[in-house]
Coordinates of C-alpha atoms and ligand atoms in Angstrom, one line a residue:
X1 CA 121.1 71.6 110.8
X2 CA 119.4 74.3 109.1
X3 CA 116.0 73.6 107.2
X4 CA 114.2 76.4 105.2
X5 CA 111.2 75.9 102.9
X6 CA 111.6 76.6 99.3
X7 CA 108.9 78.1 97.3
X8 CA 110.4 76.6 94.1
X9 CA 110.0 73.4 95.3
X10 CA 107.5 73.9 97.7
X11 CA 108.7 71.7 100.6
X12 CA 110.9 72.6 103.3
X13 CA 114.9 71.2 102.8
X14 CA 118.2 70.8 104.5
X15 CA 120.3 73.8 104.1
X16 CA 123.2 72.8 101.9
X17 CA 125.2 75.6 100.6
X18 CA 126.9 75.8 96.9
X19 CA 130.1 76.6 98.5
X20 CA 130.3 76.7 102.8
X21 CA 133.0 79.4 102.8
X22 CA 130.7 82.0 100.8
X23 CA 127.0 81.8 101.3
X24 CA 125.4 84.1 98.9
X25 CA 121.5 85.4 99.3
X26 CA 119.8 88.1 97.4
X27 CA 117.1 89.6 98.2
X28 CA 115.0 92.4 96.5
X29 CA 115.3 95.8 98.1
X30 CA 113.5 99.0 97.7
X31 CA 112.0 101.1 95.1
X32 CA 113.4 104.3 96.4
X33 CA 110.4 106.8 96.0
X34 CA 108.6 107.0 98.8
X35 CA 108.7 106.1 102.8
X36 CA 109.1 102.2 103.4
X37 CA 105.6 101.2 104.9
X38 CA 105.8 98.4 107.7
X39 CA 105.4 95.9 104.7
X40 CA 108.3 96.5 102.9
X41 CA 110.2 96.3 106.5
X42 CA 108.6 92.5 106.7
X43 CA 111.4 91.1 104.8
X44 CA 114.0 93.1 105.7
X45 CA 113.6 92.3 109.7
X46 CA 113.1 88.4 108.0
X47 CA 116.0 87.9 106.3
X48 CA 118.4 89.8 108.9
X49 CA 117.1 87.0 111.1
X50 CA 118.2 84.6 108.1
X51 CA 121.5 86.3 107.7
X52 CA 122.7 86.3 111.4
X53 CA 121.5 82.4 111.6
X54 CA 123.6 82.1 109.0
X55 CA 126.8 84.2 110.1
X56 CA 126.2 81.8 112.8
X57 CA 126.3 78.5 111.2
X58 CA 129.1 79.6 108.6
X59 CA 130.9 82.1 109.9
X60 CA 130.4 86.2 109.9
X61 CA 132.8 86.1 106.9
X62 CA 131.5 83.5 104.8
X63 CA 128.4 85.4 104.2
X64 CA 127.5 87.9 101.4
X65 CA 124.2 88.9 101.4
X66 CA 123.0 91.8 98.7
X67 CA 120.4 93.8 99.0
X68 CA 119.6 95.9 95.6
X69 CA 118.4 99.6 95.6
X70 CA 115.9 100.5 92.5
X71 CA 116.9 103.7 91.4
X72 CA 115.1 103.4 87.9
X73 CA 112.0 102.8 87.9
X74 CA 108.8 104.6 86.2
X75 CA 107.7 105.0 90.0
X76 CA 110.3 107.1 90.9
X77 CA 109.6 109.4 87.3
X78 CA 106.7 110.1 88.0
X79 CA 106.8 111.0 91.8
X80 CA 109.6 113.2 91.0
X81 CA 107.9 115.3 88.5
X82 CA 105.3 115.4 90.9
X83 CA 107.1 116.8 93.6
X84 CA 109.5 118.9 91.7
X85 CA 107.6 120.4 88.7
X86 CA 109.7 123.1 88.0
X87 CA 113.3 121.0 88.1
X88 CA 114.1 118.9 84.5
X89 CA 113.3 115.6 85.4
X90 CA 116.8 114.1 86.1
X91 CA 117.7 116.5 88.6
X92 CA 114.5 116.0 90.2
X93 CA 114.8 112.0 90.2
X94 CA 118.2 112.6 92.0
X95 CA 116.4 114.4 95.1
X96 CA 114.1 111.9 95.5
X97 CA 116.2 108.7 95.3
X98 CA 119.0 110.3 97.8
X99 CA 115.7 111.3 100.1
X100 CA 114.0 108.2 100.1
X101 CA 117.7 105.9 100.1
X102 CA 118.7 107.8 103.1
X103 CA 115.7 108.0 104.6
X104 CA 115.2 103.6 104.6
X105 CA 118.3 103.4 105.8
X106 CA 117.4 105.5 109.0
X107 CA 114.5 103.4 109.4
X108 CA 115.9 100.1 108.9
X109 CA 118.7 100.9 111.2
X110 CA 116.2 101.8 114.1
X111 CA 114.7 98.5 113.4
X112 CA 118.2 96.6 113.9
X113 CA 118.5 95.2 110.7
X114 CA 122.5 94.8 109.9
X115 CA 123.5 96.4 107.0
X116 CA 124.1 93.9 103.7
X117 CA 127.1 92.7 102.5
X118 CA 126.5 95.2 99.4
X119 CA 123.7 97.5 98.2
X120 CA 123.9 97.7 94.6
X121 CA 122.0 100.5 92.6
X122 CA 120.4 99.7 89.3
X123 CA 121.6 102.6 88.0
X124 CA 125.4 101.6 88.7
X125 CA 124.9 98.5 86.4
X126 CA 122.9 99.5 83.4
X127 CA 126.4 98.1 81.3
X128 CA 125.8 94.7 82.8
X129 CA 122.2 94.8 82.1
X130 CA 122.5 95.7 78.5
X131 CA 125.1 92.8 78.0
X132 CA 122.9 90.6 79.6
X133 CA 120.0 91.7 77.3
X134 CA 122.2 91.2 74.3
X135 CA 123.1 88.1 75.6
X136 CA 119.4 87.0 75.5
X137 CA 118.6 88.2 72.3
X138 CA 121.6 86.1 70.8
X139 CA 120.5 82.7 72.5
X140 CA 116.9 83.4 70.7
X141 CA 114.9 84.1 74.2
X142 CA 114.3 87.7 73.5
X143 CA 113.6 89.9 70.8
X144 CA 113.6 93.6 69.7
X145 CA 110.2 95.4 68.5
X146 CA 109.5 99.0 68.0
X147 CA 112.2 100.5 70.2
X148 CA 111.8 97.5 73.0
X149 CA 113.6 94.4 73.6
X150 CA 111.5 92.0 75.0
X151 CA 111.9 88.6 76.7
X152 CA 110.3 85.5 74.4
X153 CA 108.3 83.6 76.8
X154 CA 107.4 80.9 74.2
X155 CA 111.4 79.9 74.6
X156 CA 111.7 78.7 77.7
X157 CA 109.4 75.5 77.9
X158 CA 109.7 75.5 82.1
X159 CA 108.5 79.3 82.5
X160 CA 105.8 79.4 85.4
X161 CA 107.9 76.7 87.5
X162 CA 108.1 79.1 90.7
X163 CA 104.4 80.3 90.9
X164 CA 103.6 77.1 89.6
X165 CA 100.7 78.8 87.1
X166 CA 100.4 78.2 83.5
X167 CA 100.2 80.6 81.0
X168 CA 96.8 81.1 80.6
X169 CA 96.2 82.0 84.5
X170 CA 99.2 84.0 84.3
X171 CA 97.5 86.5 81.7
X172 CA 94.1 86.1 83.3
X173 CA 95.7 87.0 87.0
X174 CA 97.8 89.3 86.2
X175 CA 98.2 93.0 85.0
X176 CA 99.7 91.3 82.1
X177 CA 100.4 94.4 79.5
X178 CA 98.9 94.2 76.4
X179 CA 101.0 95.7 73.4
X180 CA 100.8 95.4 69.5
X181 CA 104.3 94.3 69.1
X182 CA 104.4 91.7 71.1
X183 CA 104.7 88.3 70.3
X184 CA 102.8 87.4 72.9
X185 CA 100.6 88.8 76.3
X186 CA 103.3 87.2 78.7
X187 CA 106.5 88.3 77.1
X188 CA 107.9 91.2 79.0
X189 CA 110.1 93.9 78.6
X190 CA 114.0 93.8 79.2
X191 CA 114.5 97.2 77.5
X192 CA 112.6 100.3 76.4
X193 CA 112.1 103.5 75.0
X194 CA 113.1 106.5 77.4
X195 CA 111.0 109.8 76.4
X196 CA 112.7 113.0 75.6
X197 CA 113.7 114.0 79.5
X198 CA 113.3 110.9 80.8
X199 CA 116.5 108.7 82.6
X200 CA 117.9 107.1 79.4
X201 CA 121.3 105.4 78.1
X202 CA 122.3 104.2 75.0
X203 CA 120.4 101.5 74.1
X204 CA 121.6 97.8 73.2
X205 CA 120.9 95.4 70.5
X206 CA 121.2 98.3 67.9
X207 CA 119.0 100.1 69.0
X208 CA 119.1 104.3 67.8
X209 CA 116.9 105.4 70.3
X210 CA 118.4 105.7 74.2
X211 CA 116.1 103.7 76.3
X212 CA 115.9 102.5 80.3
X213 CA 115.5 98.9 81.3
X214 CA 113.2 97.0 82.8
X215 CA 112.7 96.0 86.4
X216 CA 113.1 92.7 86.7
X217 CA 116.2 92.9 84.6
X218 CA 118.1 95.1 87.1
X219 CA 118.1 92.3 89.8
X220 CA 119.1 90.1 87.5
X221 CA 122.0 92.0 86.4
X222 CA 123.1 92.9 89.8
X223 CA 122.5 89.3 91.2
X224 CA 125.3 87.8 88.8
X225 CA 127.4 91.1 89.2
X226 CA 127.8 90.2 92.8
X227 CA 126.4 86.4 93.7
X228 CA 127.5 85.0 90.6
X229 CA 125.6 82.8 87.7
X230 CA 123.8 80.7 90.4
X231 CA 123.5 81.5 94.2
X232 CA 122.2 79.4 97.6
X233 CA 118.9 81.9 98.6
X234 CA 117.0 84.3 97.0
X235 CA 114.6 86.4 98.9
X236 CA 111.5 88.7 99.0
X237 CA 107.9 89.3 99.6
X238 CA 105.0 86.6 98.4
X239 CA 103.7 89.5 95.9
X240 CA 107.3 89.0 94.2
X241 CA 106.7 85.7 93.1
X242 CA 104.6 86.2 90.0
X243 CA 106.0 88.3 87.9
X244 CA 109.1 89.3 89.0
X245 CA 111.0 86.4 90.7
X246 CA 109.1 84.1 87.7
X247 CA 111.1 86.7 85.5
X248 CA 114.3 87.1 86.9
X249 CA 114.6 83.1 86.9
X250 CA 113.9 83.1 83.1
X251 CA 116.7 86.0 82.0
X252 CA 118.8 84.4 84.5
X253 CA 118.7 81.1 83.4
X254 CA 118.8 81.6 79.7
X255 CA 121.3 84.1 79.9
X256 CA 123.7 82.3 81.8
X257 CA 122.2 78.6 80.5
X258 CA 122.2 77.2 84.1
X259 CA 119.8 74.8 85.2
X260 CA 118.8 77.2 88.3
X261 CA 119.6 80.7 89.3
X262 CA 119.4 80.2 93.2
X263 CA 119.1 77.2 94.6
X264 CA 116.3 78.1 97.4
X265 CA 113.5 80.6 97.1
X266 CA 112.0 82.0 100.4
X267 CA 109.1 84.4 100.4
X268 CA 108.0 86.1 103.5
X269 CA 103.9 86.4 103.6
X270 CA 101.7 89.2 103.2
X271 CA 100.9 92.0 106.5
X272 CA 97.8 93.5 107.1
X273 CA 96.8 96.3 109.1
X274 CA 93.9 95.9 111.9
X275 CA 92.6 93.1 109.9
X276 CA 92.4 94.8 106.8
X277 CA 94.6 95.1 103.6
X278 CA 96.7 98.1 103.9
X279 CA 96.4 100.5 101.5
X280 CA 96.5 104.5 100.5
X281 CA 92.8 104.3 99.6
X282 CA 92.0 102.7 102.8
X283 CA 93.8 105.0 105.3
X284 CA 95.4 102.7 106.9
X285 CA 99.1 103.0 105.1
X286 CA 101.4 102.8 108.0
X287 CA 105.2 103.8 107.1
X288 CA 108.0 102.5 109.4
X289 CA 109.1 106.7 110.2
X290 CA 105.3 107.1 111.3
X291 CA 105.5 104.3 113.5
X292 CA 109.3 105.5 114.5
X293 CA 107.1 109.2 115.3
X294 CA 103.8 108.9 115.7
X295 CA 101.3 106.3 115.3
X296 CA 98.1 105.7 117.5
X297 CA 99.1 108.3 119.8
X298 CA 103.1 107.0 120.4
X299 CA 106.2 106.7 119.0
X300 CA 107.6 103.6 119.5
X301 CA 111.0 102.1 119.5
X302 CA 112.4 100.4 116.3
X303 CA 113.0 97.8 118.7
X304 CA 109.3 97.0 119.5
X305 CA 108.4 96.8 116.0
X306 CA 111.3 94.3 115.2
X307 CA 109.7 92.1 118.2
X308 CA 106.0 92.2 117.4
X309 CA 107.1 91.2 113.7
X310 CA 109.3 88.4 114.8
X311 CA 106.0 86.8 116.8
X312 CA 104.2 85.7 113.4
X313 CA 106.2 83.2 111.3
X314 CA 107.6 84.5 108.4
X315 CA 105.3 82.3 105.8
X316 CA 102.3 83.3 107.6
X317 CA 100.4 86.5 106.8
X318 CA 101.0 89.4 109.7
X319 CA 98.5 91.6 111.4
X320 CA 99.3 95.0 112.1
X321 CA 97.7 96.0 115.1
X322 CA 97.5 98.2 117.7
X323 CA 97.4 95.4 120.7
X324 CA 100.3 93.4 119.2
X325 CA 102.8 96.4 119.3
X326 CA 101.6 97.2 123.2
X327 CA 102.1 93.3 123.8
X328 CA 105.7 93.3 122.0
X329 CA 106.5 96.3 123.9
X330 CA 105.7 95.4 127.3
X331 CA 107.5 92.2 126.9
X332 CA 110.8 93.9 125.9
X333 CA 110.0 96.9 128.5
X334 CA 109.6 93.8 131.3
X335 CA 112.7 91.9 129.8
X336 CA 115.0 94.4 129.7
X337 CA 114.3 95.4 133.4
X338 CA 115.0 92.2 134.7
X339 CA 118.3 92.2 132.2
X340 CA 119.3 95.8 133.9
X341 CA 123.3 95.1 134.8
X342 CA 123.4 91.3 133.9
X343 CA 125.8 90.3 130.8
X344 CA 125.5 87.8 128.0
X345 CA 126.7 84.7 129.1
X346 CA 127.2 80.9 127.7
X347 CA 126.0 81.8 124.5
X348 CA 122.8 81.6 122.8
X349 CA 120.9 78.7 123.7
X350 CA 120.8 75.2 121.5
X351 CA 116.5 75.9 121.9
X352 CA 116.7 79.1 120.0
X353 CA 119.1 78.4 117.7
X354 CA 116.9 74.9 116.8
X355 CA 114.0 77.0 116.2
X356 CA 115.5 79.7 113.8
X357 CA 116.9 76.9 112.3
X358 CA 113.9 75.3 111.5
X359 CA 112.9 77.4 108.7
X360 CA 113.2 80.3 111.0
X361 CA 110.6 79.6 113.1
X362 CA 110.4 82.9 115.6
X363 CA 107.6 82.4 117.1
X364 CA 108.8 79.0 118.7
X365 CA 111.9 81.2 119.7
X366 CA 110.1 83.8 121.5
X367 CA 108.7 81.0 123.6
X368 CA 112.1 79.4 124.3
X369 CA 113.1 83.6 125.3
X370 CA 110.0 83.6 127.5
X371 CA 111.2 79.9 129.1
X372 CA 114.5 81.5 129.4
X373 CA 112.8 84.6 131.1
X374 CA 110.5 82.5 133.3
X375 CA 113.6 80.7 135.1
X376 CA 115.4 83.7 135.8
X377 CA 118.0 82.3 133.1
X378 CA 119.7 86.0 132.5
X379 CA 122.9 85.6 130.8
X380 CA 121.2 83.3 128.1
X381 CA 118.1 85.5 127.5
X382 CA 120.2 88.0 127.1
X383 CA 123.0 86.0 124.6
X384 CA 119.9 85.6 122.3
X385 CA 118.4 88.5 122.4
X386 CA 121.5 90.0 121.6
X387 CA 122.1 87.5 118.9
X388 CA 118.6 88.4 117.5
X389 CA 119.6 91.8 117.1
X390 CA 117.6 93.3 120.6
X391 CA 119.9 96.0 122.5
X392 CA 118.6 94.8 126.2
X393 CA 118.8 98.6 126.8
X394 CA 115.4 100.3 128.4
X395 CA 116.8 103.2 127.7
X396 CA 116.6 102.3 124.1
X397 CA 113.1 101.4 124.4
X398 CA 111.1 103.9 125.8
X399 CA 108.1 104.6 124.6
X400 CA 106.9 108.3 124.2
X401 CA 103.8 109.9 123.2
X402 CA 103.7 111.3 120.1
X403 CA 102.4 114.7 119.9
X404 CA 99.0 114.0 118.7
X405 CA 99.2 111.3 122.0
X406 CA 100.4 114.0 124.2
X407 CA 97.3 116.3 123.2
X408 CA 95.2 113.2 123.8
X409 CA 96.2 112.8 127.5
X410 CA 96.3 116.4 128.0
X411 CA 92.9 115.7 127.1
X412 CA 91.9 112.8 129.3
X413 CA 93.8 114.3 132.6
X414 CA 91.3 116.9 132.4
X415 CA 88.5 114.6 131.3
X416 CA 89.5 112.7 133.9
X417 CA 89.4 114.9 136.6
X418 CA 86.1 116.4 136.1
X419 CA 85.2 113.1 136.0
X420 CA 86.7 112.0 139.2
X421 CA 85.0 115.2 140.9
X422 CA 81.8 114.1 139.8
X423 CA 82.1 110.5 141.3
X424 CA 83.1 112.0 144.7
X425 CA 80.5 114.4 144.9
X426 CA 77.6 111.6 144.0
X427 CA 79.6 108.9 146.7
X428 CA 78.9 111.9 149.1
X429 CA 75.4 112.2 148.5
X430 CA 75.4 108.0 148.6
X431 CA 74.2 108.0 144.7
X432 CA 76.9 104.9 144.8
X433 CA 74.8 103.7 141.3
X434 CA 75.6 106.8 139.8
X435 CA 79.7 106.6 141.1
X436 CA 79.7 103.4 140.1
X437 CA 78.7 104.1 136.4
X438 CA 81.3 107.1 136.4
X439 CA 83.9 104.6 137.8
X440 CA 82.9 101.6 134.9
X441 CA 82.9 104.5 131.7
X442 CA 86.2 105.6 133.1
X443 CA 87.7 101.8 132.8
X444 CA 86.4 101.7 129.3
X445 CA 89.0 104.5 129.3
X446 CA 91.4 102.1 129.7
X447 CA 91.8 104.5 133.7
X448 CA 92.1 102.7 136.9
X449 CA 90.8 104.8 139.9
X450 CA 92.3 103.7 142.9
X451 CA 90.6 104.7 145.9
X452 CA 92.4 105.9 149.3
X453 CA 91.7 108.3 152.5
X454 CA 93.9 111.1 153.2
X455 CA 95.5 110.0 156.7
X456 CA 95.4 113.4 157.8
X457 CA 91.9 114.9 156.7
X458 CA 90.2 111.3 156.8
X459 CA 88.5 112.5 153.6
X460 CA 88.6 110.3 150.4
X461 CA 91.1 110.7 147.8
X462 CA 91.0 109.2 144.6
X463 CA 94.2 108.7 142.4
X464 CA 93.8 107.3 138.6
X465 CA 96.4 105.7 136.0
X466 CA 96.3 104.7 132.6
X467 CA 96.3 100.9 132.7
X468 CA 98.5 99.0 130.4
Ligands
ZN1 ZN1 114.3 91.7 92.5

């Protein structure tokens, strides 16, 4: 039985699906204006582990999970007329969404996330949003004002049920935007004004001016275009809770006058990077395709990052670091060693599969994959591993220095050397105090000097490696 916890009702549940013979989760997908950072890959790697438990449990075909592309966005404006200037606007917008889309799916690919069911674009369903913003403004939950149409918070007594915040914190904690014609602080925008230049269609609700919607309308729209009215999961990070998922239950509900719009909420938890909140200011903004390239000297395989973020549970906020990537790695490099030439057999074992299907509990997987490991159980490590999207190929995993690495260890050989020189020559003179200090900075290093005599000459020869 498969148990996830729901952030709606904030308790974990049996699994029970609307209908068994097509499961149907949703999950936000990118912004497509810039490089995916190793946050946004959190829920991606998440809820592929979600999907393949659940191509599992129901059947491959009895699946349909969407994942939505944001193609309009003021993000995406205003990075485009920063990078292309001299283009108009549109033409500009168009080179960086087909960049960035083709560049997340490169990445996502390296970390072996299937591909969705369907990838929507916002831009591919402005039609439904409009008749869905029409729709709302008909029922009384949203209203039109100076160009906008905005969504009537006051309308929908239940607003705040997912974050579980009233309406006072919700204006005090978030960047709530104040405008004149408003009705009030909280109500948000479905529709607006497009500048001259600026991505626009016609505009509903009698609008004259052509205007762009909102965010949290788009997944909305695209959620009923391809799920239906009401759903089993929708997914995303914790940041999406408040506004956005809070939003897209209130258009969705009082568009479609359901009682829910999915059934179960599941919001992976926030990453950080060496302890500290990752951010542009900060320096530490890691993207997947640096990682993929070039980070802390290597370029590691998409498969190492997928393992060292299955270790934390998916509620649980991640740390990026350095030492957990080495320990994922050498794990999979030791695993897939020992896996060289032996095939998947009996399946994947009843311990994994009990994990993941206790609210996808990877880290209580990995054990059982280390238990597997332990007692030389091949066939079944390597059933799971496949089923949990690993290629048990070390040819797939190897793990290079990046350039900047490469210069670095250019470096240290020659550092090294010197160094060792200078140990031998003070062992000689029996300053072993001195050798001994040259031999302890050089562990610090991270080198091991191994010590041997030339069988020949009798003289001592000193050999070093970079310990893992
Ligand atoms: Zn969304």
């Amino acid at each position: 039985m498969l148990t996830l916890y729901n952030t709606l009702s904030r308790k974990k549940e049996p699994f029970r699906p609307l209908d068994a013979g097509n499961v149907r989760i949703y999950v936000c997908g990118p912004t497509v204006y810039d490089f995916a950072h190793i946050g946004n890959a959190r829920p991606v790697i998440v809820f592929d582990v979600l999907y393949r438990l659940l191509r599992h449990h129901y059947g491959p075909k009895h699946v349909t999970y969407v994942r939505n592309i944001t193609d309009v966005d003021d993000k995406i404006n205003a990075r485009a007329a920063e990078e292309y200037p001299k283009l108009p606007l549109n033409e500009a917008i168009r080179l960086v969404t087909e960049k960035t889309e083709k560049q997340f799916h490169e990445d996502m690919r390296a970390l072996g996330a299937l591909p969705p069911t369907t990838e929507p674009r916002a831009t591919e369903h402005i039609a439904e949003m409009k008749a869905m913003i029409e729709t709302l403004v008909k029922r009384g939950c949203a209203y039109v004002a100076e160009g906008h149409v905005l969504f009537d918070v006051a309308s929908m007594p239940d607003y705040g049920k997912l974050s579980g915040r009233s309406l006072d914190e919700m204006i005090a904690g978030a960047r709530v935007e104040v405008a004149p014609f408003k009705k009030d602080p909280t109500d948000f925008v479905l529709w607006k004004p497009s500048k001259p230049g600026e991505p626009s269609w016609p505009s509903p609700c009698g609008i004259a001016e052509p205007g762009r919607p909102g965010w949290h309308i788009e997944c909305s729209a695209m959620a009923a275009a391809h799920l239906g009215e009401t759903f089993d999961i929708h997914g995303g990070g914790i940041d999406l809770v408040f506004p956005h998922h809070e939003n897209e239950i209130a258009q969705s509900r009082c568009a479609n006058a359901t009682p829910i719009m999915a059934r179960v909420w599941m919001h992976n938890g926030f990453l950080q990077v060496e302890g500290e909140k990752m951010a542009k200011s900060l320096g530490n903004f890691v993207t997947v395709h640096q990682l993929l390239t070039g980070w802390q000297g290597y370029a590691w395989p998409g498969e190492a990052l997928r393992f060292n973020m299955l270790r934390t549970h998916y509620r649980q906020p991640l740390d990026w670091t350095l030492v957990g990537l080495d320990t994922a790695h050498k794990t999979l490099w030791e695993w897939y060693d020992d896996l060289e030439g032996k095939p998947p057999a009996g399946g994947v074992p009843d311990a994994v599969l009990d994990a993941l299907s206790d609210d996808l509990n990877t880290p209580k997987a990995i054990t059982e994959l280390h238990k597997l490991h332990s007692a030389g159980h091949w066939g079944t490590l390597r059933a799971a591993l496949d089923f949990l999207g690993f290629s048990c190929d070390r040819a797939k995993i190897v793990r290079t220095a990046s350039a900047e690495g490469q210069a670095q260890l250019r470096l240290n050989a020659e550092t090294v050397g010197e160094r060792i020189e200078a140990r031998n020559a003070a062992r000689k003179a029996k300053n072993f105090k001195e050798a001994d200090r040259i031999r302890d900075e050089l562990e610090a290093m991270g080198i091991t000097l191994k010590d041997a005599k030339d069988p020949k000459t009798g003289e001592p020869v000193t050999t070093w490696e970079v310990a893992r």
